[in-house]
Short mmCIF file of C-alpha atoms in Angstrom, two decimals:
data_model
loop_
_atom_site.label_atom_id
_atom_site.label_comp_id
_atom_site.label_asym_id
_atom_site.label_seq_id
_atom_site.Cartn_x
_atom_site.Cartn_y
_atom_site.Cartn_z
CA UNK U 7 21.28 0.42 -7.50
CA UNK U 8 18.10 2.25 -7.92
CA UNK U 9 15.08 1.01 -5.77
CA UNK U 10 11.93 -0.39 -7.31
CA UNK U 11 8.36 0.61 -6.63
CA UNK U 12 5.72 -2.04 -6.26
CA UNK U 13 2.21 -0.86 -6.71
CA UNK U 14 -0.68 -2.87 -5.23
CA UNK U 15 -3.49 -2.31 -7.83
CA UNK U 16 -5.30 -5.78 -7.77
CA UNK U 17 -8.32 -4.40 -5.85
CA UNK U 18 -11.26 -3.48 -7.75
CA UNK U 19 -12.48 -0.90 -5.26
CA UNK U 20 -15.70 -2.55 -4.23
CA UNK U 21 -16.81 0.40 -2.04
CA UNK U 22 -16.15 2.82 -4.84
CA UNK U 23 -17.50 0.90 -7.85
CA UNK U 24 -15.71 -0.04 -10.88
CA UNK U 25 -11.86 -0.03 -11.51
CA UNK U 26 -11.16 3.18 -9.53
CA UNK U 27 -7.44 3.06 -10.34
CA UNK U 28 -8.33 4.23 -13.95
CA UNK U 29 -10.59 7.13 -12.86
CA UNK U 30 -9.11 10.35 -14.28
CA UNK U 31 -9.02 12.92 -11.49
CA UNK U 32 -6.28 15.32 -12.66
CA UNK U 33 -6.94 18.41 -14.90
CA UNK U 34 -5.81 16.44 -17.97
CA UNK U 35 -7.29 13.17 -17.18
CA UNK U 36 -4.48 11.96 -14.97
CA UNK U 37 -5.12 9.02 -12.52
CA UNK U 38 -3.79 8.97 -9.03
CA UNK U 39 -1.09 6.44 -10.12
CA UNK U 40 0.32 8.78 -12.76
CA UNK U 41 1.23 11.15 -9.85
CA UNK U 42 2.78 8.34 -7.75
CA UNK U 43 4.85 7.15 -10.65
CA UNK U 44 5.91 10.74 -11.56
CA UNK U 45 6.92 11.34 -8.05
CA UNK U 46 8.87 8.00 -8.01
CA UNK U 47 10.79 8.77 -11.17
CA UNK U 48 11.84 12.16 -9.81
CA UNK U 49 12.82 10.57 -6.48
CA UNK U 50 15.20 8.06 -8.26
CA UNK U 51 13.25 4.73 -8.53
CA UNK U 52 14.32 2.71 -11.53
CA UNK U 53 11.58 0.26 -11.96
CA UNK U 54 7.73 -0.07 -11.17
CA UNK U 55 6.08 -3.43 -10.84
CA UNK U 56 2.33 -3.43 -10.85
CA UNK U 57 0.23 -6.13 -9.02
CA UNK U 58 -3.08 -6.57 -10.98
CA UNK U 59 -5.50 -9.24 -11.87
CA UNK U 60 -6.02 -10.93 -15.17
CA UNK U 61 -9.61 -9.85 -15.27
CA UNK U 62 -8.66 -6.35 -16.02
CA UNK U 63 -5.22 -6.80 -17.54
CA UNK U 64 -6.21 -5.51 -20.92
CA UNK U 65 -7.82 -2.31 -19.64
CA UNK U 66 -4.95 -1.74 -17.17
CA UNK U 67 -2.10 -2.09 -19.78
CA UNK U 68 -3.97 0.27 -22.34
CA UNK U 69 -3.23 2.98 -19.84
CA UNK U 70 -0.26 1.85 -17.67
CA UNK U 71 2.81 1.00 -19.89
CA UNK U 72 6.38 2.17 -20.31
CA UNK U 73 5.29 4.41 -23.12
CA UNK U 74 2.98 6.21 -20.88
CA UNK U 75 5.76 7.38 -18.72
CA UNK U 76 7.91 8.26 -21.70
CA UNK U 77 10.33 5.32 -21.34
CA UNK U 78 11.67 6.91 -18.07
CA UNK U 79 11.11 3.96 -15.94
CA UNK U 80 11.04 0.13 -16.51
CA UNK U 81 7.55 -1.27 -16.20
CA UNK U 82 6.49 -4.92 -15.17
CA UNK U 83 3.31 -6.62 -14.24
CA UNK U 84 2.50 -9.45 -11.91
CA UNK U 85 -0.80 -11.12 -11.05
CA UNK U 86 -2.59 -11.76 -7.78
CA UNK U 87 -5.12 -14.50 -7.99
CA UNK U 88 -6.80 -16.59 -5.21
CA UNK U 89 -5.18 -19.76 -6.45
CA UNK U 90 -1.50 -18.50 -6.36
CA UNK U 91 -0.69 -20.34 -3.02
CA UNK U 92 2.37 -22.25 -1.77
CA UNK U 93 2.54 -25.92 -2.62
CA UNK U 94 0.20 -28.18 -0.65
CA UNK U 95 -2.59 -25.44 -0.26
CA UNK U 96 -5.78 -24.78 -2.00
CA UNK U 97 -8.60 -22.26 -2.20
CA UNK U 98 -11.47 -23.36 0.03
CA UNK U 99 -14.80 -23.92 -1.57
CA UNK U 100 -16.76 -20.73 -1.47
CA UNK U 101 -13.89 -18.25 -0.95
CA UNK U 102 -13.97 -15.09 -3.14
CA UNK U 103 -12.11 -12.72 -1.01
CA UNK U 104 -8.45 -12.05 -1.98
CA UNK U 105 -5.82 -13.30 0.58
CA UNK U 106 -4.64 -9.72 1.44
CA UNK U 107 -1.99 -7.12 0.85
CA UNK U 108 0.93 -9.31 2.01
CA UNK U 109 -0.12 -12.02 -0.38
CA UNK U 110 -0.12 -9.25 -3.20
CA UNK U 111 3.62 -8.48 -2.18
CA UNK U 112 4.51 -12.18 -2.65
CA UNK U 113 3.33 -12.10 -6.23
CA UNK U 114 6.41 -9.98 -7.05
CA UNK U 115 9.02 -12.18 -5.61
CA UNK U 116 10.55 -13.13 -9.00
CA UNK U 117 10.37 -9.62 -10.36
CA UNK U 118 12.18 -7.64 -7.58
CA UNK U 119 15.74 -8.30 -6.51
CA UNK U 120 16.61 -4.81 -4.88
CA UNK U 121 15.36 -2.60 -2.22
CA UNK U 122 11.71 -1.74 -2.94
CA UNK U 123 8.87 0.48 -1.71
CA UNK U 124 5.22 -0.55 -1.87
CA UNK U 125 2.14 1.72 -2.27
CA UNK U 126 -1.57 1.45 -2.91
CA UNK U 127 -2.53 2.29 -6.37
CA UNK U 128 -5.46 4.52 -5.30
CA UNK U 129 -3.66 6.71 -2.75
CA UNK U 130 -1.81 10.09 -3.30
CA UNK U 131 1.24 10.09 -1.04
CA UNK U 132 2.96 13.34 -2.04
CA UNK U 133 6.34 13.96 -3.61
CA UNK U 134 8.23 14.29 -0.32
CA UNK U 135 7.13 10.95 0.86
CA UNK U 136 8.78 9.28 -2.28
CA UNK U 137 11.82 11.31 -1.80
CA UNK U 138 12.25 10.34 1.73
CA UNK U 139 11.76 6.69 0.98
CA UNK U 140 13.97 6.61 -2.04
CA UNK U 141 16.89 8.23 -0.11
CA UNK U 142 16.51 5.69 2.70
CA UNK U 143 16.19 2.70 0.34
CA UNK U 144 19.31 3.66 -1.44
CA UNK U 145 21.31 3.12 1.75
CA UNK U 146 19.88 -0.43 2.26
CA UNK U 147 21.38 -2.21 -0.88
CA UNK U 148 23.16 -5.40 0.14
CA UNK U 149 21.56 -5.46 3.68
CA UNK U 150 18.79 -7.69 5.11
CA UNK U 151 16.07 -7.07 7.72
CA UNK U 152 16.27 -3.25 7.77
CA UNK U 153 12.83 -2.22 6.73
CA UNK U 154 11.12 1.16 6.82
CA UNK U 155 7.79 2.94 6.43
CA UNK U 156 6.60 6.53 5.96
CA UNK U 157 4.16 7.54 8.80
CA UNK U 158 1.29 9.92 8.61
CA UNK U 159 -0.73 11.78 11.06
CA UNK U 160 -4.15 9.91 11.47
CA UNK U 161 -6.19 13.16 11.22
CA UNK U 162 -4.67 13.87 7.90
CA UNK U 163 -5.76 10.40 6.49
CA UNK U 164 -9.60 10.33 7.22
CA UNK U 165 -12.39 10.46 4.76
CA UNK U 166 -15.42 12.79 5.41
CA UNK U 167 -17.64 10.32 3.63
CA UNK U 168 -17.26 7.14 5.67
CA UNK U 169 -14.90 5.10 7.76
CA UNK U 170 -11.45 3.82 6.95
CA UNK U 171 -9.00 1.12 8.01
CA UNK U 172 -5.40 2.16 9.16
CA UNK U 173 -2.42 0.51 10.75
CA UNK U 174 -2.02 2.42 13.93
CA UNK U 175 1.76 2.45 14.82
CA UNK U 176 3.66 2.38 18.17
CA UNK U 177 7.20 3.71 17.78
CA UNK U 178 10.33 3.87 20.06
CA UNK U 179 12.19 7.06 20.99
CA UNK U 180 14.90 5.97 18.40
CA UNK U 181 12.16 6.20 15.71
CA UNK U 182 11.71 2.36 15.21
CA UNK U 183 8.48 0.71 14.90
CA UNK U 184 7.40 -1.27 18.12
CA UNK U 185 4.20 -2.51 16.66
CA UNK U 186 1.26 -1.86 14.31
CA UNK U 187 -2.35 -2.74 14.88
CA UNK U 188 -4.91 -2.81 12.07
CA UNK U 189 -7.82 -0.71 13.08
CA UNK U 190 -10.97 -0.83 11.09
CA UNK U 191 -14.06 1.50 11.05
CA UNK U 192 -12.13 4.60 11.92
CA UNK U 193 -13.99 7.89 11.56
CA UNK U 194 -14.86 11.27 13.16
CA UNK U 195 -17.53 11.18 15.79
CA UNK U 196 -19.02 13.67 18.26
CA UNK U 197 -16.40 12.30 20.62
CA UNK U 198 -13.48 12.80 18.36
CA UNK U 199 -11.79 10.13 16.26
CA UNK U 200 -12.80 6.62 17.12
CA UNK U 201 -12.66 3.13 15.73
CA UNK U 202 -15.07 0.25 16.09
CA UNK U 203 -13.86 -3.13 17.37
CA UNK U 204 -14.97 -6.59 16.29
CA UNK U 205 -17.88 -6.62 18.89
CA UNK U 206 -19.04 -3.12 17.87
CA UNK U 207 -17.69 -1.17 20.77
CA UNK U 208 -16.16 2.33 20.06
CA UNK U 209 -12.63 3.32 21.15
CA UNK U 210 -10.79 6.72 20.89
CA UNK U 211 -7.70 7.27 18.70
CA UNK U 212 -5.56 10.44 18.96
CA UNK U 213 -5.57 12.84 16.08
CA UNK U 214 -1.74 12.84 15.94
CA UNK U 215 -1.29 9.06 16.09
CA UNK U 216 1.16 7.76 13.48
CA UNK U 217 -0.58 5.49 10.95
CA UNK U 218 0.54 3.38 7.99
CA UNK U 219 -0.74 4.18 4.57
CA UNK U 220 0.95 1.06 3.16
CA UNK U 221 4.05 2.95 2.03
CA UNK U 222 6.75 0.53 3.20
CA UNK U 223 10.25 -0.08 2.27
CA UNK U 224 11.75 -3.55 2.19
CA UNK U 225 15.01 -5.44 1.25
CA UNK U 226 14.51 -8.46 -0.93
CA UNK U 227 14.76 -10.92 1.98
CA UNK U 228 11.28 -9.75 2.79
CA UNK U 229 9.87 -12.21 0.18
CA UNK U 230 11.40 -15.39 1.66
CA UNK U 231 10.53 -14.43 5.29
CA UNK U 232 6.95 -13.53 4.14
CA UNK U 233 6.34 -16.78 2.14
CA UNK U 234 7.42 -18.96 5.12
CA UNK U 235 5.06 -16.97 7.39
CA UNK U 236 2.27 -17.25 4.82
CA UNK U 237 2.51 -21.07 5.03
CA UNK U 238 2.10 -20.85 8.78
CA UNK U 239 -0.91 -18.40 8.27
CA UNK U 240 -2.58 -20.89 5.74
CA UNK U 241 -2.17 -23.84 8.14
CA UNK U 242 -4.14 -21.85 10.68
CA UNK U 243 -6.48 -19.81 8.58
CA UNK U 244 -6.44 -21.36 5.15
CA UNK U 245 -9.95 -22.95 5.34
CA UNK U 246 -11.46 -19.59 6.37
CA UNK U 247 -13.45 -17.69 3.66
CA UNK U 248 -12.56 -14.07 4.73
CA UNK U 249 -9.19 -14.28 6.53
CA UNK U 250 -6.46 -11.98 5.06
CA UNK U 251 -2.63 -11.93 5.27
CA UNK U 252 -2.03 -8.27 6.06
CA UNK U 253 1.29 -6.55 5.88
CA UNK U 254 0.99 -5.37 9.56
CA UNK U 255 0.64 -8.92 10.66
CA UNK U 256 3.99 -9.93 8.87
CA UNK U 257 5.88 -6.82 9.86
CA UNK U 258 4.83 -7.32 13.59
CA UNK U 259 5.97 -10.91 13.51
CA UNK U 260 9.35 -10.06 12.15
CA UNK U 261 9.85 -7.23 14.52
CA UNK U 262 8.82 -9.26 17.61
CA UNK U 263 11.04 -12.27 16.74
CA UNK U 264 14.05 -9.93 16.01
CA UNK U 265 14.53 -10.81 12.44
CA UNK U 266 13.90 -7.29 11.24
CA UNK U 267 13.62 -3.55 12.34
CA UNK U 268 11.42 -0.90 10.72
CA UNK U 269 12.56 2.83 10.76
CA UNK U 270 9.42 5.16 10.80
CA UNK U 271 10.42 7.92 8.26
CA UNK U 272 8.76 11.39 8.59
CA UNK U 273 7.38 13.37 5.73
CA UNK U 274 5.80 16.80 5.22
CA UNK U 275 3.63 15.29 2.49
CA UNK U 276 -0.14 15.37 2.69
CA UNK U 277 -2.01 12.03 1.85
CA UNK U 278 -5.48 11.76 0.25
CA UNK U 279 -7.38 9.26 -1.63
CA UNK U 280 -10.72 8.26 -3.05
CA UNK U 281 -11.97 5.73 -0.66
CA UNK U 282 -15.67 6.65 -1.55
CA UNK U 283 -17.23 8.14 -4.57
CA UNK U 284 -18.00 11.21 -2.62
CA UNK U 285 -14.22 11.80 -1.90
CA UNK U 286 -13.63 12.49 -5.63
CA UNK U 287 -14.51 16.27 -5.72
CA UNK U 288 -11.95 16.90 -2.94
CA UNK U 289 -9.20 15.00 -4.77
CA UNK U 290 -10.02 16.64 -7.98
CA UNK U 291 -9.67 20.09 -6.20
CA UNK U 292 -6.50 19.21 -4.48
CA UNK U 293 -4.85 18.02 -7.61
CA UNK U 294 -6.03 21.11 -9.60
CA UNK U 295 -4.42 23.33 -6.86
CA UNK U 296 -1.06 21.35 -7.08
CA UNK U 297 -1.06 22.05 -10.85
CA UNK U 298 -1.82 25.56 -10.33
CA UNK U 299 1.07 25.83 -7.95
CA UNK U 300 3.44 24.38 -10.56
CA UNK U 301 4.19 21.16 -8.62
CA UNK U 302 2.97 19.06 -11.66
#
C-alpha cells in the first residue's frame, strides 16, 4: 500500500505576513508545496491530505487540487479549527491561538488509514528526504507503534534573518529517538548557536545537533494514541490561552511509556524555508539553481 503525505498548512504565517504557502518562489511561480508534492509523487506516495482552515479554503483550493498535479496523486482536505475538540471540551473565552501541530494531525484521523508522513507546508525538505521516508513507510504497513522521522543538522536549518524553533533530538546508538526537546528562539550569536529559554537565559547548541523539521512518519494507530493524550492535555491545559499540543510532546510520551519507537532516518537533503520575508531571496535563488541543474 502506498503511504500518504499529510501537509500541515493551517498556519497563516504571522511572522511572514499573509498566506505564505501561496507565495510563488520558483522560476515559473511554483510554491514550496509544489516541490514537496512533486518529490512525494516521485518517491511513491499515493495520496496527499492538506490540513487547512475554512478562512482561506477557496484561495487554497484554487491552487492546490488534483488537476494541479496532473491527476498523479489523490488530493483531500481536512480543516483545523479551534473548536474541533474532543467531546466535553470547549474553547476558553479569549483564546485565538491554534491548539498546535499535533492537534492538526488529529484532523486527518478519518482521512488516513495507512502509514503516513507529515510535513510543514512552507518548508523545502529535499527529494532524498521523501525517498528515504517513503521507503521506510512502505515497510510498516500492518504494524503499530513503529514511527520514524528524518533528522537534519541544526546548522543547516537556521535563518539568517531571525530566530527559529526546533525539536532538538537525542538518539541511541541504534538510531532510535530517545527524546526530543522543543527549543525556541534559536539563532547564531557571537558565541555560536544558542537558544533562549523561558526566563531569557541563553544556552549553547551544537551545530551538528540532530533536529526535527516536522518530517515524521507514523502508522495509523498514532491517531488513537494522540487523541487519548490530547484529552489528558486539555484536562491540564485546556483553559490556558496559549498552550499548544506539540508533536514532540506526544512522541516523547509514547517513547517513554514504551508504546512506540521512533527510528531517526538520515538524509543527504538540504532543508530551507521562508520563515521571514527576508528569507525569500535565498529560497528563490536555491530553487532557481535546482532548476538549472535539472532536478526540477
